[in-house]
CSV table of C-alpha atoms in Angstrom, one decimal:
chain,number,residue,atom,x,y,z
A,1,UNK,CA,7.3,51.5,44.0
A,2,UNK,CA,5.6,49.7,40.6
A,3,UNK,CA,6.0,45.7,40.7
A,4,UNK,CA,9.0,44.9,37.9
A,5,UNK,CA,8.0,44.5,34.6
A,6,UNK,CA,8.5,40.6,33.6
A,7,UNK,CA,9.5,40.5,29.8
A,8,UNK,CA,9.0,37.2,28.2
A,9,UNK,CA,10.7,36.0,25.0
A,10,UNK,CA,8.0,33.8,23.6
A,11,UNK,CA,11.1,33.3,20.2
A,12,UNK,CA,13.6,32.3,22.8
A,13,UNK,CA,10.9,30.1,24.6
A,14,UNK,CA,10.1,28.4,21.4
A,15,UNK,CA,13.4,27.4,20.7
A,16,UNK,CA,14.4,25.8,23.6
A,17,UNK,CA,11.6,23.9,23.7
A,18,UNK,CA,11.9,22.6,20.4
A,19,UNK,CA,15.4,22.4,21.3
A,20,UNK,CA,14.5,19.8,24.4
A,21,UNK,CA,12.0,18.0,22.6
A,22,UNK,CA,14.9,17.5,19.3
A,23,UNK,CA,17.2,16.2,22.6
A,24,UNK,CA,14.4,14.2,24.3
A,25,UNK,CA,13.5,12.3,20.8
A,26,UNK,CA,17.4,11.6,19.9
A,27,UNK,CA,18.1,10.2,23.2
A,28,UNK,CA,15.0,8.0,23.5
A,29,UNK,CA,15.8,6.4,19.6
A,30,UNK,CA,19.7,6.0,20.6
A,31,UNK,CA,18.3,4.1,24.1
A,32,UNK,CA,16.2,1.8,21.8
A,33,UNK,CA,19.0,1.6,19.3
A,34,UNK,CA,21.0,0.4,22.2
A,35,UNK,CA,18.1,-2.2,23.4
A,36,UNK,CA,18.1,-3.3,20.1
A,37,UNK,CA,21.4,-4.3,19.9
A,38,UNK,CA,21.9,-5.6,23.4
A,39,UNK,CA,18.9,-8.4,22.1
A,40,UNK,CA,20.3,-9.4,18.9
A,41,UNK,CA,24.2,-10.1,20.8
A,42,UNK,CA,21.8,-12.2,24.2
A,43,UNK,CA,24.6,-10.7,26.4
A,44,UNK,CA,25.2,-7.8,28.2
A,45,UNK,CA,28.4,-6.0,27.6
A,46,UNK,CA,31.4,-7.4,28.5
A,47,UNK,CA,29.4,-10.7,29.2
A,48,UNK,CA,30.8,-13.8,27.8
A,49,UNK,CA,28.9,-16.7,27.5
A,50,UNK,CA,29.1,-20.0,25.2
A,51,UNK,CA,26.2,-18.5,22.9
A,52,UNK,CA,27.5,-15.7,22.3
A,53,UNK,CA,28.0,-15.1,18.2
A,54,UNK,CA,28.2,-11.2,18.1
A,55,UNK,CA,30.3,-8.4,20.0
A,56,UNK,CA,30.4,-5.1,20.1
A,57,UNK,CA,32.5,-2.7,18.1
A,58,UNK,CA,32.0,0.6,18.6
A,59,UNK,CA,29.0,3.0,17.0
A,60,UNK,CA,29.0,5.8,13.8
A,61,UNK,CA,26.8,8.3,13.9
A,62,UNK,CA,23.9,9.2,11.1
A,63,UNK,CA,21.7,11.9,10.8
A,64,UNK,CA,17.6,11.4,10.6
A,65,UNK,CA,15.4,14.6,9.8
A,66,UNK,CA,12.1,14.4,12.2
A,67,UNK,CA,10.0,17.2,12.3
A,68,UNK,CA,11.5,18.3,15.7
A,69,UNK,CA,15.2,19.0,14.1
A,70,UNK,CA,18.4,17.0,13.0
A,71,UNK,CA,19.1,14.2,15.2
A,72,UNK,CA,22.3,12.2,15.7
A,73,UNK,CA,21.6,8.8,16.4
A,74,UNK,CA,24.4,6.4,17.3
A,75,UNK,CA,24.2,3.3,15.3
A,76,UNK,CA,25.7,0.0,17.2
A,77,UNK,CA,28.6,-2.2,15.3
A,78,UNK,CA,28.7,-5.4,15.8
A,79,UNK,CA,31.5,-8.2,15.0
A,80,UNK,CA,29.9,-11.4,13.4
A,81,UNK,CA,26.5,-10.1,12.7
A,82,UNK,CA,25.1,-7.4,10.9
A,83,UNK,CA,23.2,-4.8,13.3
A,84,UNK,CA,19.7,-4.4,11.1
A,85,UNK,CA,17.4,-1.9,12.9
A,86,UNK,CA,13.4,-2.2,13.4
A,87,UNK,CA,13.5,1.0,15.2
A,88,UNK,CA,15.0,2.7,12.3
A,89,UNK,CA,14.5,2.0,8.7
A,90,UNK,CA,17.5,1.4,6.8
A,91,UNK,CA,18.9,4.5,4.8
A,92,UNK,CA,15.9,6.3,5.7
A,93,UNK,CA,16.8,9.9,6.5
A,94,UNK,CA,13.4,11.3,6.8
A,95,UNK,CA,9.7,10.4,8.4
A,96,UNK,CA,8.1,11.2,4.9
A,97,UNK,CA,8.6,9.4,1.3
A,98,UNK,CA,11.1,11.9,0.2
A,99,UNK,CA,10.4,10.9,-3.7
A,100,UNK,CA,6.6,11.1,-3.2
A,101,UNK,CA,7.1,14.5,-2.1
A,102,UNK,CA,9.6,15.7,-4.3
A,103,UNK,CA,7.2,14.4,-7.0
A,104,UNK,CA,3.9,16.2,-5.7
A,105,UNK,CA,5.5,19.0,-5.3
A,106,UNK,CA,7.1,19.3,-9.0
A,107,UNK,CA,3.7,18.3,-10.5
A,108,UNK,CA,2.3,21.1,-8.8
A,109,UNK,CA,4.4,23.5,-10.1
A,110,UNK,CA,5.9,24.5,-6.7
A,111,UNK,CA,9.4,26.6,-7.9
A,112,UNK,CA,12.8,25.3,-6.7
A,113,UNK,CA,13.2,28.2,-4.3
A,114,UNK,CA,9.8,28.1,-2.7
A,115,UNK,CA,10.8,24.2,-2.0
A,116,UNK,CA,13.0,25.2,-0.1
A,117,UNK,CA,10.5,26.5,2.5
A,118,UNK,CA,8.2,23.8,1.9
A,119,UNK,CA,11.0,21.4,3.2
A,120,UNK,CA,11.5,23.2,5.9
A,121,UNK,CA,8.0,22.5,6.7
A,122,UNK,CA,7.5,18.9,6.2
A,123,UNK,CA,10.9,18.0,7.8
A,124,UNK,CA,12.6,20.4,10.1
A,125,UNK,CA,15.4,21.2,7.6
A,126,UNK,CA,15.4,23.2,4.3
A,127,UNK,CA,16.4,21.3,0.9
A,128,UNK,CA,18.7,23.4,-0.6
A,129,UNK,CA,17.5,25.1,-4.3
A,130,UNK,CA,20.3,23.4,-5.9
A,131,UNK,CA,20.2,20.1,-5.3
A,132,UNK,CA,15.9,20.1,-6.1
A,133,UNK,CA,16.8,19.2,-9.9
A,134,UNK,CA,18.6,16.7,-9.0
A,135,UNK,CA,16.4,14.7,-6.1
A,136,UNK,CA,14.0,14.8,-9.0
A,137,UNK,CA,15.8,13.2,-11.3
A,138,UNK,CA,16.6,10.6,-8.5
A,139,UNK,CA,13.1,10.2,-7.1
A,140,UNK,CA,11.8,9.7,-9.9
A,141,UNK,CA,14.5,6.7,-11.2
A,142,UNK,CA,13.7,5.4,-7.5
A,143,UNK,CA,10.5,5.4,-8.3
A,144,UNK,CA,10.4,3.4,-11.7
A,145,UNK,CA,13.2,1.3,-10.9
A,146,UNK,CA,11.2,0.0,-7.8
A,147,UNK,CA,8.0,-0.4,-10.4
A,148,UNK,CA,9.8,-2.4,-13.1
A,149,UNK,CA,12.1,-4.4,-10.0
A,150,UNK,CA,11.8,-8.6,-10.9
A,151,UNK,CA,9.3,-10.8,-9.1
A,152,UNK,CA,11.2,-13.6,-7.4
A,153,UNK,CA,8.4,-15.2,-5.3
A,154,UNK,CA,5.5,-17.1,-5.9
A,155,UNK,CA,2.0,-15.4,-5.8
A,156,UNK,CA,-1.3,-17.0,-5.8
A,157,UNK,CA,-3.1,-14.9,-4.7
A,158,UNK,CA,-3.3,-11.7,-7.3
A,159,UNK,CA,-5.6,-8.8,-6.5
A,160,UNK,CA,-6.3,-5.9,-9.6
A,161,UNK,CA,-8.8,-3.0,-10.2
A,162,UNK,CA,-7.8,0.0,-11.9
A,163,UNK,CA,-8.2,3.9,-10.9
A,164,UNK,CA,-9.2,6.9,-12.8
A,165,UNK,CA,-7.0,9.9,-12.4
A,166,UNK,CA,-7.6,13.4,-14.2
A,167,UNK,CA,-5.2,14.3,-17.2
A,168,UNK,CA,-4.4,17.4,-19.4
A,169,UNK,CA,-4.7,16.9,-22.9
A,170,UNK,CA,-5.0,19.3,-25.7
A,171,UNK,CA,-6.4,21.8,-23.7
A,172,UNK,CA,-9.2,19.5,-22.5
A,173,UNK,CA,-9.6,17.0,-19.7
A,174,UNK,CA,-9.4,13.1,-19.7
A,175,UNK,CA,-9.4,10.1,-17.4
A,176,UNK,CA,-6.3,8.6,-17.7
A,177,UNK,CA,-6.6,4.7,-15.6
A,178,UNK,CA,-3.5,3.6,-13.3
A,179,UNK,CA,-4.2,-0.7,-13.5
A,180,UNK,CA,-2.8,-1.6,-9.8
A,181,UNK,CA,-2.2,-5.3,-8.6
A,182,UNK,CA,-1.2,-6.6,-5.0
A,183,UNK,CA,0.1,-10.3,-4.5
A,184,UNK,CA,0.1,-12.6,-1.6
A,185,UNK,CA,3.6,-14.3,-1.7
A,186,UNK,CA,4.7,-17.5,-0.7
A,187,UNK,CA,5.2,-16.5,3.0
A,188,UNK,CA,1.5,-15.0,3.2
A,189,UNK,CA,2.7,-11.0,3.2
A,190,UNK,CA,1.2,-8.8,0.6
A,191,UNK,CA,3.0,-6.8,-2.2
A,192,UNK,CA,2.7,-4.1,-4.7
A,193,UNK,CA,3.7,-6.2,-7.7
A,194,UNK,CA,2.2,-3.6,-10.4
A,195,UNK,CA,1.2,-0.5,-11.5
A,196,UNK,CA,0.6,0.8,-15.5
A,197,UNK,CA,-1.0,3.6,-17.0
A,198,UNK,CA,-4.1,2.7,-19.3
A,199,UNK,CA,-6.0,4.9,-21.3
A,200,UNK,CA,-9.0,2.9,-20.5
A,201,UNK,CA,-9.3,-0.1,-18.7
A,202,UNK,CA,-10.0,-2.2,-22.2
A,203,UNK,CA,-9.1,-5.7,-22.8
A,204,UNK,CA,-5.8,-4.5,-24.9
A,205,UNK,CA,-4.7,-2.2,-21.5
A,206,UNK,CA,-5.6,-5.2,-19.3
A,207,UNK,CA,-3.6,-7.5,-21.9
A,208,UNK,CA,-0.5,-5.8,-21.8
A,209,UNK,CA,-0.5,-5.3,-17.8
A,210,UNK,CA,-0.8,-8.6,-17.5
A,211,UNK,CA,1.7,-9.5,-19.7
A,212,UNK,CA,3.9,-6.9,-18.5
A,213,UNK,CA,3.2,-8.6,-14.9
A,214,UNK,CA,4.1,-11.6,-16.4
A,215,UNK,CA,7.5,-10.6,-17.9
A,216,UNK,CA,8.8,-9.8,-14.8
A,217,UNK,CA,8.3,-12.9,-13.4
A,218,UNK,CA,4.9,-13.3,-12.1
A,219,UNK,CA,4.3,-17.0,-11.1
A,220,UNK,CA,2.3,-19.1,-9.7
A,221,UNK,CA,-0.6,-17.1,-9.8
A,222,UNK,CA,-3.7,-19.2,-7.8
A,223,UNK,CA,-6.7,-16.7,-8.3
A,224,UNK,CA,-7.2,-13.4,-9.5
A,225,UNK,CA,-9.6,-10.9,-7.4
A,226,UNK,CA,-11.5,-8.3,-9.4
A,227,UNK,CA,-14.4,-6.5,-10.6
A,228,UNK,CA,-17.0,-7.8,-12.9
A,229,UNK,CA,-15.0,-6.8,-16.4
A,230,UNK,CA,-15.4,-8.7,-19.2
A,231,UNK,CA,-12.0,-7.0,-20.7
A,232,UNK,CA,-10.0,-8.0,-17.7
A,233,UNK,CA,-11.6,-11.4,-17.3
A,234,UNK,CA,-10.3,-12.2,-20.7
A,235,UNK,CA,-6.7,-10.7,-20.3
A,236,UNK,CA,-6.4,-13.3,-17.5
A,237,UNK,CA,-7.9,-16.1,-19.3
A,238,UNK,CA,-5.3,-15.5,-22.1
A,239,UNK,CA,-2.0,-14.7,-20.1
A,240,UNK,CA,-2.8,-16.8,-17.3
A,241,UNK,CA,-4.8,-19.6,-18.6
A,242,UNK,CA,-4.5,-21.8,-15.0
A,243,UNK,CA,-5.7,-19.2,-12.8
A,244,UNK,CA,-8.8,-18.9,-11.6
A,245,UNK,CA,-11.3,-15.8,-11.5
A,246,UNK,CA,-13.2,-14.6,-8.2
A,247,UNK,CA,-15.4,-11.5,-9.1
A,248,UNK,CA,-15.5,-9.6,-6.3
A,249,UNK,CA,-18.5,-9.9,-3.7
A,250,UNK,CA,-18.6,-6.4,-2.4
A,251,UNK,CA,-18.8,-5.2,-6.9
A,252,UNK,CA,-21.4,-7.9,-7.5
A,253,UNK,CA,-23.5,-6.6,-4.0
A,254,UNK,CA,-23.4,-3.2,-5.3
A,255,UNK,CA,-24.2,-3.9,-8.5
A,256,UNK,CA,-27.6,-6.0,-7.7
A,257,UNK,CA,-28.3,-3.3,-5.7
A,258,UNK,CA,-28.5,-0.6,-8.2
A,259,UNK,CA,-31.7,-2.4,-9.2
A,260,UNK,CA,-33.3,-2.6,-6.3
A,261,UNK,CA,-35.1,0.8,-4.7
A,262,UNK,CA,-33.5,2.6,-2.1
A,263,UNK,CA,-36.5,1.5,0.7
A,264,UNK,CA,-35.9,-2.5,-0.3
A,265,UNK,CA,-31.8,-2.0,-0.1
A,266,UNK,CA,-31.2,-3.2,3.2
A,267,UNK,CA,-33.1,-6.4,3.5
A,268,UNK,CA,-31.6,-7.1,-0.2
A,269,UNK,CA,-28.0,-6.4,0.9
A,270,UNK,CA,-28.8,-9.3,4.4
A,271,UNK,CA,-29.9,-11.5,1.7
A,272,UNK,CA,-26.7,-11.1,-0.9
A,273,UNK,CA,-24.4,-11.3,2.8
A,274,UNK,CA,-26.3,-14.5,3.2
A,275,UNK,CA,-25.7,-16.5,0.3
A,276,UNK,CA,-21.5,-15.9,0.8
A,277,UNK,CA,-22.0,-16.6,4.7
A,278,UNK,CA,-22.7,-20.4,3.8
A,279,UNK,CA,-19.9,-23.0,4.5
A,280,UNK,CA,-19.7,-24.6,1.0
A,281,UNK,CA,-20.1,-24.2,-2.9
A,282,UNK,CA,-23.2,-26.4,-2.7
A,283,UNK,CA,-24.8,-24.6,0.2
A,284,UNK,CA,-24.1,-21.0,-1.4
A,285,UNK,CA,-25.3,-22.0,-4.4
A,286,UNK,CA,-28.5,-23.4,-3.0
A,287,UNK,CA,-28.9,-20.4,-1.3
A,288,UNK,CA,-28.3,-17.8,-3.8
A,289,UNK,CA,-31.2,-19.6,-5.9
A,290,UNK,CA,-33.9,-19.2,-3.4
A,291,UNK,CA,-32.5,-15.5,-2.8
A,292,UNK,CA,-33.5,-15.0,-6.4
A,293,UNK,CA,-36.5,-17.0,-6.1
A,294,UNK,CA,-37.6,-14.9,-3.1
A,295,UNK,CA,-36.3,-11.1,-5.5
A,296,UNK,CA,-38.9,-12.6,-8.0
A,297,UNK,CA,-41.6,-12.3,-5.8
A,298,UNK,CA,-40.9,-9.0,-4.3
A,299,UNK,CA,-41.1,-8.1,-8.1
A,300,UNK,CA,-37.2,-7.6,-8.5
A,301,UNK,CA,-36.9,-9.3,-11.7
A,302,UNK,CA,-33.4,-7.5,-12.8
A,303,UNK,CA,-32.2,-7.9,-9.2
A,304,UNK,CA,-32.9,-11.4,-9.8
A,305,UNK,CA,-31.6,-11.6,-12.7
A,306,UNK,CA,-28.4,-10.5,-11.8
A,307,UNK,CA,-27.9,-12.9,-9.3
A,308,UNK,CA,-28.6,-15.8,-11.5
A,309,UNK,CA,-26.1,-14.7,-13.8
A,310,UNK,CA,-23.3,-13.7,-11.9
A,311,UNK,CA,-23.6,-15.6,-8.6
A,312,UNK,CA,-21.1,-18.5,-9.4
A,313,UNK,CA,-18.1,-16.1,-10.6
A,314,UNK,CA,-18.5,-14.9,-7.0
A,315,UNK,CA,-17.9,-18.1,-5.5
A,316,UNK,CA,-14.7,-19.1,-7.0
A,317,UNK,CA,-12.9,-18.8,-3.4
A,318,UNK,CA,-14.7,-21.6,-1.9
A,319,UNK,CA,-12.4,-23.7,-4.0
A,320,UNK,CA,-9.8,-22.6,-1.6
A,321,UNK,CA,-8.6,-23.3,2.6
A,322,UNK,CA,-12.1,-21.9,4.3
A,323,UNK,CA,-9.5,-19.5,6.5
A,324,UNK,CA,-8.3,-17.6,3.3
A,325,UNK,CA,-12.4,-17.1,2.2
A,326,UNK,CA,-12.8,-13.7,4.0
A,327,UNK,CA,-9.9,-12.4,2.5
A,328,UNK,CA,-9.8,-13.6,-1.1
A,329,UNK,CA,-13.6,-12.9,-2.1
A,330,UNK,CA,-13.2,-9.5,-1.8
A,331,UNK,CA,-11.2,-6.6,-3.2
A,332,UNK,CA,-11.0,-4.7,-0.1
A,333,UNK,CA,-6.9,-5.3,-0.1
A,334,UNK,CA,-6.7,-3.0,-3.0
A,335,UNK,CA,-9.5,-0.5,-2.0
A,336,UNK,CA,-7.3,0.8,0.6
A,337,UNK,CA,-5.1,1.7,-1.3
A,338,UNK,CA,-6.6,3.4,-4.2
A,339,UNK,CA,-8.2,5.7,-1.4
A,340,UNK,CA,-4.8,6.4,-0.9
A,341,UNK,CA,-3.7,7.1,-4.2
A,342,UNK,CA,-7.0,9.6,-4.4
A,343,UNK,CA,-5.7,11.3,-1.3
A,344,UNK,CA,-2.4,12.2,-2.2
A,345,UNK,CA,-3.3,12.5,-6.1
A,346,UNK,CA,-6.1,15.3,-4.9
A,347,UNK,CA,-3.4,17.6,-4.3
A,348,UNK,CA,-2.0,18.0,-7.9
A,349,UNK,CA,-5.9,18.0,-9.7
A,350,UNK,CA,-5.4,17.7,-13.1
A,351,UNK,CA,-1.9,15.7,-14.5
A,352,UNK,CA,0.0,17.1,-17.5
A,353,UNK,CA,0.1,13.5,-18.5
A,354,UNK,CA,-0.5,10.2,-18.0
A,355,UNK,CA,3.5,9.5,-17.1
A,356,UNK,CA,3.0,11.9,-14.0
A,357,UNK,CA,0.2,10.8,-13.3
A,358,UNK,CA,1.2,7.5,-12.9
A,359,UNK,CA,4.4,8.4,-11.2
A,360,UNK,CA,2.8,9.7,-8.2
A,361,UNK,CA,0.6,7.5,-7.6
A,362,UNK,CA,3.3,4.6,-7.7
A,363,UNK,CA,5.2,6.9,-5.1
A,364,UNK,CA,2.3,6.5,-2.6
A,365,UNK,CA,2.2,2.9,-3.2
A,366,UNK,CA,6.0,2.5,-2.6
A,367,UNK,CA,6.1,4.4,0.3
A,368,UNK,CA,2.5,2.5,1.9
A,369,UNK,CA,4.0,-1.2,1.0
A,370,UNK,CA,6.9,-0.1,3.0
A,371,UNK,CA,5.2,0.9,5.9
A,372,UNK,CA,3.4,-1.2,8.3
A,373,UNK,CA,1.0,-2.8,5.6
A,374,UNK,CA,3.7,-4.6,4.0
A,375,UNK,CA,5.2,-6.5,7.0
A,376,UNK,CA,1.9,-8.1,8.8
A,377,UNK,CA,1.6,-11.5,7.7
A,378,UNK,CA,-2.1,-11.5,5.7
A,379,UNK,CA,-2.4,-15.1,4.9
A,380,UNK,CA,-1.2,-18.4,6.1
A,381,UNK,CA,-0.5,-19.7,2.5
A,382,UNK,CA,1.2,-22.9,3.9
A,383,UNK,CA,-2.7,-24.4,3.8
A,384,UNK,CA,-3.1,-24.3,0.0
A,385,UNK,CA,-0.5,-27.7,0.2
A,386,UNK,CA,-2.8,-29.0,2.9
């Protein structure tokens, strides 16, 4: 007699599988939650002790959308203090920027009905046809009203650059430039304090960021960062008269560079490395004018040149606490994110305008200031009163 025939379900085995995982991931985030809590009271439950400020009260349950299914996670009340999770973001329902995807996925044209399936996708649970108007509408207020929001602290420390982004216009294509600015605050974290569309990055676009900036309360502005520009170094003499300007070192290496031949590139670039490795202003400067003694005679005249010129914009920082030099003499801060904002902005190609454009590319900054970048402390600022 044949062996049985073994059927296997591979549907059925799918589910239950996702179906464990979904049950392993919610009990594993309610069993933090619950860690959480028992830290912030300092008593187990029950426990009574002279500390003691908070007690228990009960839990409700919310829902969070992960890419395994819905979970249920069983928030902890507590009497006399307010329970504010690390695990969990507050109000955050899914492990995406729901408005930066909403808006990618208008701008591409996607049709209400085909994001339903694309939600299923990206979060485990379908957005239903009717309400895709509407999240729209709301991402996109979300969006603005976090890009216009009032600037309470102190920041001086201001990074800018600006990006080029592809635009429709008359049947044609332009560059349509999003101006971005981070700030170091009083406490040392960073910020996205700004982002504008300009047509170009001219002295008028860079005037009216700034003042824009400005309006909503930018204070106590230090030093900008940013590349050689005479339009923007201008902008920031007018609308910030006190603040000093540090041209960025990486910009100014590149930019020798370009006149140097490809074969010579590498001992330049340990030369240029050299003259911002000193431990003063006197010491760089002395160096950076036997650098361009020593380009002379290796017959670099415009290398030379260059750094004559331009060395002592690049030096601004050393005005500053010698532990903030690394991080204030470059543009690297806003880099980052403008790789970013390519990334995600690569999807769409070419913008119908410069509004949508710009909204997406704020999106991505929202939802990367909120993540991990904007909650590591990237400066002690407490030495600028030293």
């Amino acid at each position: 007699m044949s062996d049985p025939i073994v059927s296997f379900d591979e549907a059925a085995m799918r589910g239950e599988l996702r179906g464990l995982v979904r049950r392993t991931v919610e009990d594993t985030l309610n069993a933090l939650l619950e860690e959480e809590a028992d830290d912030l009271i300092g008593a187990d439950r029950y426990e009574r002790t002279a500390g003691r400020e908070a007690y228990r009260a009960g839990h409700y349950e919310r829902g969070l959308t992960t890419t395994s299914g819905q979970v249920t996670l069983r928030m902890p009340k507590l009497k006399g203090m307010r329970f504010a999770t690390a695990i969990i973001e507050r109000y955050k329902r899914r492990e995406t920027s729901v408005e930066e995807a909403m808006i990618e996925m208008y701008l591409a044209g996607v049709s209400t009905r085909r994001i339903e399936d694309v939600s299923e996708i990206l979060w485990g649970a379908s957005v239903s046809a009717s309400t895709v108007s509407n999240l729209s509408d709301k991402a996109f207020e979300a969006v603005e009203e976090w890009r216009s929001r009032p600037l309470t602290r102190k920041y001086p420390y201001v990074f800018v650059d600006g990006i080029y982004l592809k635009r429709s216009w008359g049947g044609s294509f332009e560059n349509v430039a999003v101006m971005v600015a981070i700030g170091v605050n009083d406490d040392g974290y960073r910020e996205v304090i700004g982002a504008a569309e300009g047509f170009t990055e001219s002295a008028e676009c860079w005037r009216e960021f700034l003042s824009w900036l400005k309006g909503r309360g930018l204070s106590g502005v230090r030093m900008f960062t940013g590349d050689k520009a005479a339009a923007m170094t201008g902008a920031i003499a007018e609308v910030f008269p006190d603040a000093a300007y540090q041209r960025c070192t990486v910009h100014f290496y590149r930019n020798v560079l370009s006149k140097v031949p490809k074969s010579k590139r590498a001992e330049v670039a340990a030369m240029l490395k050299a003259v911002h490795a000193q431990e003063s202003l006197e010491a760089s400067t002395e160096k950076a004018g036997r650098v361009a003694a020593k380009l002379e005679d290796m017959r670099l005249a415009a290398a030379a040149k260059c750094v004559r010129d331009g060395v002592a914009e690049t030096l601004t920082y050393t005005r500053f606490p010698a532990r903030h030099w690394r991080r204030i003499r470059t543009n690297n801060a806003i880099e980052r994110l403008n790789r970013e904002i390519r990334r995600r902005t690569r999807v769409v190609g070419t913008f119908p305008d410069g509004k949508s454009a710009l909204m997406l590319a704020t999106a991505r900054l929202k939802y990367v200031a909120d993540s991990e970048w904007g909650s590591r402390r990237y400066l002690d600022v407490s030495l600028l009163d030293e």
